[in-house]
CSV table of C-alpha atoms in Angstrom, one decimal:
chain,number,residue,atom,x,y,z
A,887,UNK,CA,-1.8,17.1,0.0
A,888,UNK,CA,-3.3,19.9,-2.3
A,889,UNK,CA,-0.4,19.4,-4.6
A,890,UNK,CA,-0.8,15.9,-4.9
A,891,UNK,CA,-4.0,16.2,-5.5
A,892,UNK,CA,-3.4,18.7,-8.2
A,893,UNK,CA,-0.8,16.7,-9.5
A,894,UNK,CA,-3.6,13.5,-10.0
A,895,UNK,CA,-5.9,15.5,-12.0
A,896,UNK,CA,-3.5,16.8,-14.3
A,897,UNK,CA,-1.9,13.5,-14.8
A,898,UNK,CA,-5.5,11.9,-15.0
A,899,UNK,CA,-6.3,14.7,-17.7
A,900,UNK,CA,-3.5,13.8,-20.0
A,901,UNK,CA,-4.5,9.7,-19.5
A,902,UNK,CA,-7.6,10.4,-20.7
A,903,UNK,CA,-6.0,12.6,-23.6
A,904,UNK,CA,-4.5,9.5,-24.4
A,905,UNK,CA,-7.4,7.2,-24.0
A,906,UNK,CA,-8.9,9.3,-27.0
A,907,UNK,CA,-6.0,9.3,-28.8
A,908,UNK,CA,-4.3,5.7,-28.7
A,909,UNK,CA,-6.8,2.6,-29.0
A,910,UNK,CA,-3.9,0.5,-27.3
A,911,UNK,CA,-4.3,2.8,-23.9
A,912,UNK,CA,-8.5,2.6,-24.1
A,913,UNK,CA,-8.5,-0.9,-24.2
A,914,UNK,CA,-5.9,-1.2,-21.5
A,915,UNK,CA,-7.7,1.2,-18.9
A,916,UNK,CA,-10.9,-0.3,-20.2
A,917,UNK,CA,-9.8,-3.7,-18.7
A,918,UNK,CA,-8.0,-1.9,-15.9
A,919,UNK,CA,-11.9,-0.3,-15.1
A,920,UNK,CA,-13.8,-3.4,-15.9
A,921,UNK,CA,-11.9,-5.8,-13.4
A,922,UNK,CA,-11.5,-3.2,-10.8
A,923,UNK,CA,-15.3,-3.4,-10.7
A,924,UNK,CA,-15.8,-7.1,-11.6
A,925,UNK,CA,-14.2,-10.7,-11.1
A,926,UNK,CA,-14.6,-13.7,-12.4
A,927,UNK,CA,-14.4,-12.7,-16.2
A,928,UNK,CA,-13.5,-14.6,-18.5
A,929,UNK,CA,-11.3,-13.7,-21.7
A,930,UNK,CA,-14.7,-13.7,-24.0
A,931,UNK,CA,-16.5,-11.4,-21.3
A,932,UNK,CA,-13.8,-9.4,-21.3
A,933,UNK,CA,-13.3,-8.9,-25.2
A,934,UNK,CA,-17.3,-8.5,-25.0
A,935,UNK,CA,-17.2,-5.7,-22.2
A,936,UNK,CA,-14.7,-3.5,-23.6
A,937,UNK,CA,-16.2,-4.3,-27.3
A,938,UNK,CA,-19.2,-2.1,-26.4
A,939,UNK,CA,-16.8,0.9,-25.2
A,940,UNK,CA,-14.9,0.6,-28.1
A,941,UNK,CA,-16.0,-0.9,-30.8
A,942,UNK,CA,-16.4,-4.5,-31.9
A,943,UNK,CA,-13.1,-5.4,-33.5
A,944,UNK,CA,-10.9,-2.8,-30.8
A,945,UNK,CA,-8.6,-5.7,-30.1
A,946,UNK,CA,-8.1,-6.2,-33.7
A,947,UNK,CA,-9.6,-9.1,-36.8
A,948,UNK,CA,-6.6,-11.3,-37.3
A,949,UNK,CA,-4.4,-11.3,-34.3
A,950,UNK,CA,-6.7,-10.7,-31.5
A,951,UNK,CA,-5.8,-13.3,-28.7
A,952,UNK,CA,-2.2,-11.4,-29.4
A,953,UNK,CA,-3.4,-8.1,-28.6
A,954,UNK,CA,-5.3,-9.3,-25.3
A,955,UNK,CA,-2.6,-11.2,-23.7
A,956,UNK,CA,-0.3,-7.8,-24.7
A,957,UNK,CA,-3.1,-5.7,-23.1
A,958,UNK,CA,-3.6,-8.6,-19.6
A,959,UNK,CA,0.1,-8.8,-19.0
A,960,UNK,CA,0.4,-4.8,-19.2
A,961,UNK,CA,-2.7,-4.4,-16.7
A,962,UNK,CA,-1.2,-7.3,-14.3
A,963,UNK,CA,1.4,-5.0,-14.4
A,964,UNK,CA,-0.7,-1.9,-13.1
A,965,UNK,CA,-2.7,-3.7,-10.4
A,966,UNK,CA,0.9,-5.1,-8.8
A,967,UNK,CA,2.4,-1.7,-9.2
A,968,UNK,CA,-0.8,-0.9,-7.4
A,969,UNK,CA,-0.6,-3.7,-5.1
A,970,UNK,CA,-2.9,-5.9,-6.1
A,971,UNK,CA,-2.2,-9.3,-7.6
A,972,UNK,CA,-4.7,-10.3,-11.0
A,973,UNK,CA,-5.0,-13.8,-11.1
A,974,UNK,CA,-7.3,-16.5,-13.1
A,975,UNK,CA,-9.2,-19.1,-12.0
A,976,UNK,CA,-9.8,-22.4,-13.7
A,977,UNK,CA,-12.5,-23.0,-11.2
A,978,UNK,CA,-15.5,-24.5,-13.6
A,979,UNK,CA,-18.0,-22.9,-11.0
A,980,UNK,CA,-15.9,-19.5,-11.3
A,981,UNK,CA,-13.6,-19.2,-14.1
A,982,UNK,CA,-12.1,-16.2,-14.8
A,983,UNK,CA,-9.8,-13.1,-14.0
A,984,UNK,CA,-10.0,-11.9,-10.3
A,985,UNK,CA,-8.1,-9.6,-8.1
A,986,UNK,CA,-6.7,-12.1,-4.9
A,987,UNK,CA,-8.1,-10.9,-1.7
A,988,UNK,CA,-11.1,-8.4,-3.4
A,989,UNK,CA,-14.7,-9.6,-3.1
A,990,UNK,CA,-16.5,-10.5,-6.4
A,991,UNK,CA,-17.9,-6.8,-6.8
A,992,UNK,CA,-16.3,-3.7,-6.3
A,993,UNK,CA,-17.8,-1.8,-3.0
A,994,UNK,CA,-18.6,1.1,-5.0
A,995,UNK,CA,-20.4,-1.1,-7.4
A,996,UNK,CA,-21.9,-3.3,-5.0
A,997,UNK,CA,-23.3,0.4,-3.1
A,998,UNK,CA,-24.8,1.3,-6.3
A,999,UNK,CA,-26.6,-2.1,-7.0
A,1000,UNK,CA,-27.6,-2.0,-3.2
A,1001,UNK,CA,-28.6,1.5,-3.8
A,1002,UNK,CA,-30.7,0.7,-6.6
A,1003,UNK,CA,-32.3,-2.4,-4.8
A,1004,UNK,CA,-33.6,-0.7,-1.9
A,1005,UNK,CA,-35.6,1.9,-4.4
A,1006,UNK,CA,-37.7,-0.9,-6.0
A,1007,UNK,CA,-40.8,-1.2,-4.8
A,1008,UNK,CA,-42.0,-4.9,-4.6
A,1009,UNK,CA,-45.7,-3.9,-6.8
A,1010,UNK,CA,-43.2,-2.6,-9.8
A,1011,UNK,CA,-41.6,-6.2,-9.3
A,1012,UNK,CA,-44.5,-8.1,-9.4
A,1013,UNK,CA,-46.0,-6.2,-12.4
A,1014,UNK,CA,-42.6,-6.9,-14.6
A,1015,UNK,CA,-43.0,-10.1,-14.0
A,1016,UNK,CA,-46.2,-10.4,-15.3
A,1017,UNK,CA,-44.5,-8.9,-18.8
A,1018,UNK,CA,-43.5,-11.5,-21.8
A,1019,UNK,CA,-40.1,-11.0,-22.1
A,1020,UNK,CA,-41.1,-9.0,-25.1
A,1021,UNK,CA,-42.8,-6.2,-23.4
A,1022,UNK,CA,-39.5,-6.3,-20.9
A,1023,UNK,CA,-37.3,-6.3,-23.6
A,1024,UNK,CA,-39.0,-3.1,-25.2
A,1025,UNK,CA,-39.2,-1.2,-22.2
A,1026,UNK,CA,-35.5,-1.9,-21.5
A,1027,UNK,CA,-35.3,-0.4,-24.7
A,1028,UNK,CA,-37.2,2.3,-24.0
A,1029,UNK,CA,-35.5,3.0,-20.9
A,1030,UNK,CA,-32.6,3.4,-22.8
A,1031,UNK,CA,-33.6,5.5,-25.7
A,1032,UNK,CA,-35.3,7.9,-23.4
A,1033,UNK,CA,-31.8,8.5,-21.5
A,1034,UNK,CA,-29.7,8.7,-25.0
A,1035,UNK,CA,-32.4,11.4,-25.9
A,1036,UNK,CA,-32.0,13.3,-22.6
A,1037,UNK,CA,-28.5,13.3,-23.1
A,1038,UNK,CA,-28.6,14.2,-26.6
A,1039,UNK,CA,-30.9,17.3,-25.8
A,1040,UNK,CA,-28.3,18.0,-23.4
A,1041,UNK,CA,-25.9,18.4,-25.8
A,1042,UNK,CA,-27.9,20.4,-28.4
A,1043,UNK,CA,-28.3,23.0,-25.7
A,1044,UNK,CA,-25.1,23.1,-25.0
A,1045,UNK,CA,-23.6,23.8,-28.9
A,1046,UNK,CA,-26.7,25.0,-31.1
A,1047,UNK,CA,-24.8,24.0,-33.9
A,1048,UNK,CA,-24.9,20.3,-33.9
A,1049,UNK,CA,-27.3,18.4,-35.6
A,1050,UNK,CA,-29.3,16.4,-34.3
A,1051,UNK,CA,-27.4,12.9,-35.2
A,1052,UNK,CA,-24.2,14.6,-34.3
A,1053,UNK,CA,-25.3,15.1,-30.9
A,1054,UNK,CA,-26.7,11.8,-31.2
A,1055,UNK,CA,-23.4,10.5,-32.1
A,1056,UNK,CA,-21.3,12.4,-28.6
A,1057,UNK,CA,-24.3,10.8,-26.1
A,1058,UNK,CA,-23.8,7.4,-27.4
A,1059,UNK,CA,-19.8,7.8,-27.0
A,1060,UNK,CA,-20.3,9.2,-23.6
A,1061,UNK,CA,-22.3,6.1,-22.8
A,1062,UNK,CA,-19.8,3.6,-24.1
A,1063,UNK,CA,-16.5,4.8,-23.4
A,1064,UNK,CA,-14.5,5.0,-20.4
């Protein structure tokens, strides 16, 4: 078992080697992520989703629907080696790509949304939605631009020599990439 283990590390270090390396292989285990996690997506989510891990035009300008069919058929590939069967619906309720037999939300995902629930207090809820969508969209905002500066700080600590939009630069990558 130990060697096994071993042996998934150091093959999971050189896929993410190659993840950095090869835009073909981060869009790929992008998807591969994304529907592990999620169902029901359709093609546009899809491109949307691993668009903000990768950049906007990751699947390419010209021949796009090309490149994602390339990329679907290679990850219907993994989740059957895997033992799982990808599948899409046509359901106009519930289009999309699914995994047959998994619920619509991963259990680890659907822990941490549970998770996340049970903290909120109900007077936090009531006081958001007394907030013009405005004022919710700005604090989302903020919520977000305090964690990139955390994370940035981080960073800075770490190697002294960065700048300050270079370190920037790393947090936002860690945020959006898989």
């Amino acid at each position: 078992m130990i060697k096994s283990t071993l042996y998934l590390k150091a093959q999971n270090l050189i896929l993410q080697d190659a993840i950095q390396r090869d835009l073909a292989t981060a869009r790929r285990s992008t998807l591969l992520v994304t529907l592990w996690h999620e169902r029901y997506l359709t093609r546009s989510q899809l491109i949307a989703r691993v668009g903000i891990r990768l950049g906007k035009n990751c699947f390419g300008i010209s021949a796009w629907e090309d490149t994602f069919y390339r990329d679907m058929h290679v990850v219907k590939q993994a989740f059957q080696a895997a033992g799982f069967l990808l599948s899409y619906s046509r359901n106009k309720l519930q289009p999309g790509y699914y995994l047959q037999g998994q619920p619509a939300l991963s259990p680890e995902l659907r822990q941490v949304l549970h998770s996340s629930a049970a903290e909120v207090d109900q007077r936090q809820v009531d006081i958001y939605h007394q907030l013009s969508p405005a004022d919710r969209f700005r604090q989302g905002c903020s919520i977000s631009d305090t964690a990139r500066q955390v994370v940035t700080y981080r960073i800075r600590q770490e190697n002294p020599n960065l700048s300050v939009e270079e370190a920037n630069r790393i947090a936002l990558q860690r945020a959006y990439r898989p």
